[in-house]
mmCIF file of C-alpha atoms in Angstrom:
data_model
loop_
_atom_site.group_PDB
_atom_site.id
_atom_site.type_symbol
_atom_site.label_atom_id
_atom_site.label_comp_id
_atom_site.label_asym_id
_atom_site.label_seq_id
_atom_site.Cartn_x
_atom_site.Cartn_y
_atom_site.Cartn_z
ATOM 1 C CA MET A 1 -11.008 -61.502 42.609
ATOM 2 C CA LEU A 2 -8.479 -63.123 40.539
ATOM 3 C CA ASP A 3 -5.163 -64.304 41.990
ATOM 4 C CA GLY A 4 -3.299 -62.385 39.489
ATOM 5 C CA THR A 5 -4.860 -59.206 40.555
ATOM 6 C CA VAL A 6 -4.037 -59.972 44.176
ATOM 7 C CA VAL A 7 -0.328 -60.763 43.053
ATOM 8 C CA ALA A 8 -0.286 -57.272 41.186
ATOM 9 C CA MET A 9 -1.668 -55.584 44.173
ATOM 10 C CA CYS A 10 0.567 -57.055 46.498
ATOM 11 C CA ASN A 11 3.494 -56.145 44.035
ATOM 12 C CA ALA A 12 2.323 -52.655 44.010
ATOM 13 C CA LEU A 13 2.088 -52.213 47.768
ATOM 14 C CA GLY A 14 5.733 -53.882 48.096
ATOM 15 C CA GLU A 15 7.047 -50.425 47.832
ATOM 16 C CA GLU A 16 7.285 -48.175 51.014
ATOM 17 C CA THR A 17 6.662 -44.874 49.207
ATOM 18 C CA ARG A 18 3.204 -46.332 47.916
ATOM 19 C CA TRP A 19 2.210 -47.406 51.342
ATOM 20 C CA SER A 20 2.842 -43.714 52.402
ATOM 21 C CA ILE A 21 0.896 -42.646 49.394
ATOM 22 C CA LEU A 22 -2.016 -44.712 50.341
ATOM 23 C CA THR A 23 -1.806 -43.581 53.890
ATOM 24 C CA ALA A 24 -1.912 -39.783 52.860
ATOM 25 C CA LEU A 25 -4.968 -40.493 50.608
ATOM 26 C CA GLY A 26 -6.515 -42.326 53.427
ATOM 27 C CA GLU A 27 -6.856 -39.029 54.923
ATOM 28 C CA GLY A 28 -8.577 -37.634 51.689
ATOM 29 C CA ASP A 29 -8.283 -36.864 48.179
ATOM 30 C CA ALA A 30 -5.163 -35.398 47.013
ATOM 31 C CA SER A 31 -3.349 -34.474 43.534
ATOM 32 C CA ALA A 32 -0.044 -35.543 42.864
ATOM 33 C CA SER A 33 1.276 -31.977 43.773
ATOM 34 C CA ALA A 34 -0.499 -31.841 47.322
ATOM 35 C CA LEU A 35 1.028 -35.287 47.856
ATOM 36 C CA ALA A 36 4.638 -34.002 46.879
ATOM 37 C CA ARG A 37 4.312 -31.243 49.417
ATOM 38 C CA ARG A 38 3.473 -33.764 52.111
ATOM 39 C CA LEU A 39 6.023 -36.716 51.156
ATOM 40 C CA PRO A 40 9.894 -36.225 50.660
ATOM 41 C CA ILE A 41 9.842 -37.192 46.912
ATOM 42 C CA THR A 42 9.258 -35.188 43.697
ATOM 43 C CA ARG A 43 6.071 -34.783 42.117
ATOM 44 C CA GLN A 44 7.053 -36.863 39.217
ATOM 45 C CA ALA A 45 7.954 -39.646 41.492
ATOM 46 C CA ILE A 46 4.549 -39.477 43.076
ATOM 47 C CA ALA A 47 3.036 -39.496 39.689
ATOM 48 C CA LYS A 48 4.685 -42.414 38.803
ATOM 49 C CA HIS A 49 3.816 -44.348 42.076
ATOM 50 C CA LEU A 50 0.155 -43.093 41.534
ATOM 51 C CA ALA A 51 0.198 -44.667 38.057
ATOM 52 C CA VAL A 52 1.255 -48.100 39.363
ATOM 53 C CA LEU A 53 -1.534 -47.929 42.206
ATOM 54 C CA HIS A 54 -4.124 -46.582 39.497
ATOM 55 C CA GLU A 55 -3.241 -49.393 37.067
ATOM 56 C CA VAL A 56 -3.775 -52.136 39.810
ATOM 57 C CA GLY A 57 -7.103 -50.441 40.925
ATOM 58 C CA LEU A 58 -5.985 -49.183 44.170
ATOM 59 C CA VAL A 59 -6.663 -45.472 43.416
ATOM 60 C CA GLU A 60 -9.061 -43.752 41.240
ATOM 61 C CA THR A 61 -8.824 -40.505 39.667
ATOM 62 C CA VAL A 62 -11.137 -37.685 40.638
ATOM 63 C CA PRO A 63 -11.457 -34.506 38.429
ATOM 64 C CA ALA A 64 -11.223 -31.401 40.643
ATOM 65 C CA GLY A 65 -11.399 -28.312 38.379
ATOM 66 C CA ARG A 66 -8.107 -27.962 36.655
ATOM 67 C CA GLU A 67 -6.533 -30.586 38.793
ATOM 68 C CA VAL A 68 -6.731 -34.395 38.983
ATOM 69 C CA GLN A 69 -7.031 -35.532 42.501
ATOM 70 C CA TYR A 70 -6.528 -39.255 43.532
ATOM 71 C CA ARG A 71 -8.847 -41.386 46.038
ATOM 72 C CA VAL A 72 -8.179 -44.693 47.478
ATOM 73 C CA VAL A 73 -10.356 -47.528 46.435
ATOM 74 C CA GLY A 74 -11.274 -49.109 49.648
ATOM 75 C CA ALA A 75 -13.297 -51.769 48.374
ATOM 76 C CA GLN A 76 -10.117 -53.194 46.629
ATOM 77 C CA LEU A 77 -8.111 -52.850 49.720
ATOM 78 C CA THR A 78 -10.925 -54.712 51.618
ATOM 79 C CA ALA A 79 -10.925 -57.389 48.999
ATOM 80 C CA VAL A 80 -7.238 -57.926 49.250
ATOM 81 C CA ALA A 81 -7.462 -58.060 53.173
ATOM 82 C CA ARG A 82 -10.422 -60.593 52.923
ATOM 83 C CA ARG A 83 -8.262 -62.688 50.530
ATOM 84 C CA LEU A 84 -5.393 -62.691 52.671
ATOM 85 C CA ASP A 85 -7.423 -63.186 55.861
ATOM 86 C CA ALA A 86 -8.794 -66.359 54.277
ATOM 87 C CA ILE A 87 -5.534 -67.861 53.354
ATOM 88 C CA GLY A 88 -4.389 -67.116 57.118
ATOM 89 C CA ASP A 89 -7.532 -68.787 58.249
ATOM 90 C CA GLU A 90 -6.627 -71.837 56.187
ATOM 91 C CA TRP A 91 -3.399 -71.975 57.625
ATOM 92 C CA ASP A 92 -4.695 -71.831 61.016
ATOM 93 C CA ARG A 93 -6.929 -74.612 60.485
ATOM 94 C CA ARG A 94 -3.997 -76.803 59.081
ATOM 95 C CA LEU A 95 -1.735 -75.985 61.882
ATOM 96 C CA ALA A 96 -4.466 -76.873 64.487
ATOM 97 C CA ALA A 97 -5.031 -80.142 62.744
ATOM 98 C CA ILE A 98 -1.331 -80.941 62.956
ATOM 99 C CA LYS A 99 -1.199 -79.878 66.491
ATOM 100 C CA ASN A 100 -4.295 -82.253 67.297
ATOM 101 C CA ILE A 101 -2.480 -85.210 65.627
ATOM 102 C CA ALA A 102 0.632 -84.543 67.341
ATOM 103 C CA GLU A 103 -0.802 -84.278 70.863
ATOM 104 C CA SER A 104 -2.872 -87.643 70.217
ATOM 105 C CA LEU A 105 0.487 -89.414 69.651
#
């Protein structure tokens, strides 16, 4: 995964409403209208947030009759989580090395 993709995903996830949408979609596929009934914002606002999430690859569209439903792309979320874990692991390694140096002085 390219760093630019991770940055774009993190930017998309930096908005609380989008977290709420992803949480709701984590329970199952839903249309923008269904999400608007569950969340305290308009359907138009939901659609704009879904467009951002779709653009960065965190949700995909699923045709369902006359409606379009949205589904979380779990593989993308897993990839971002792994990337962030790797960064955290590297920092832990560096801090442990600094601690060892400090303790040996």
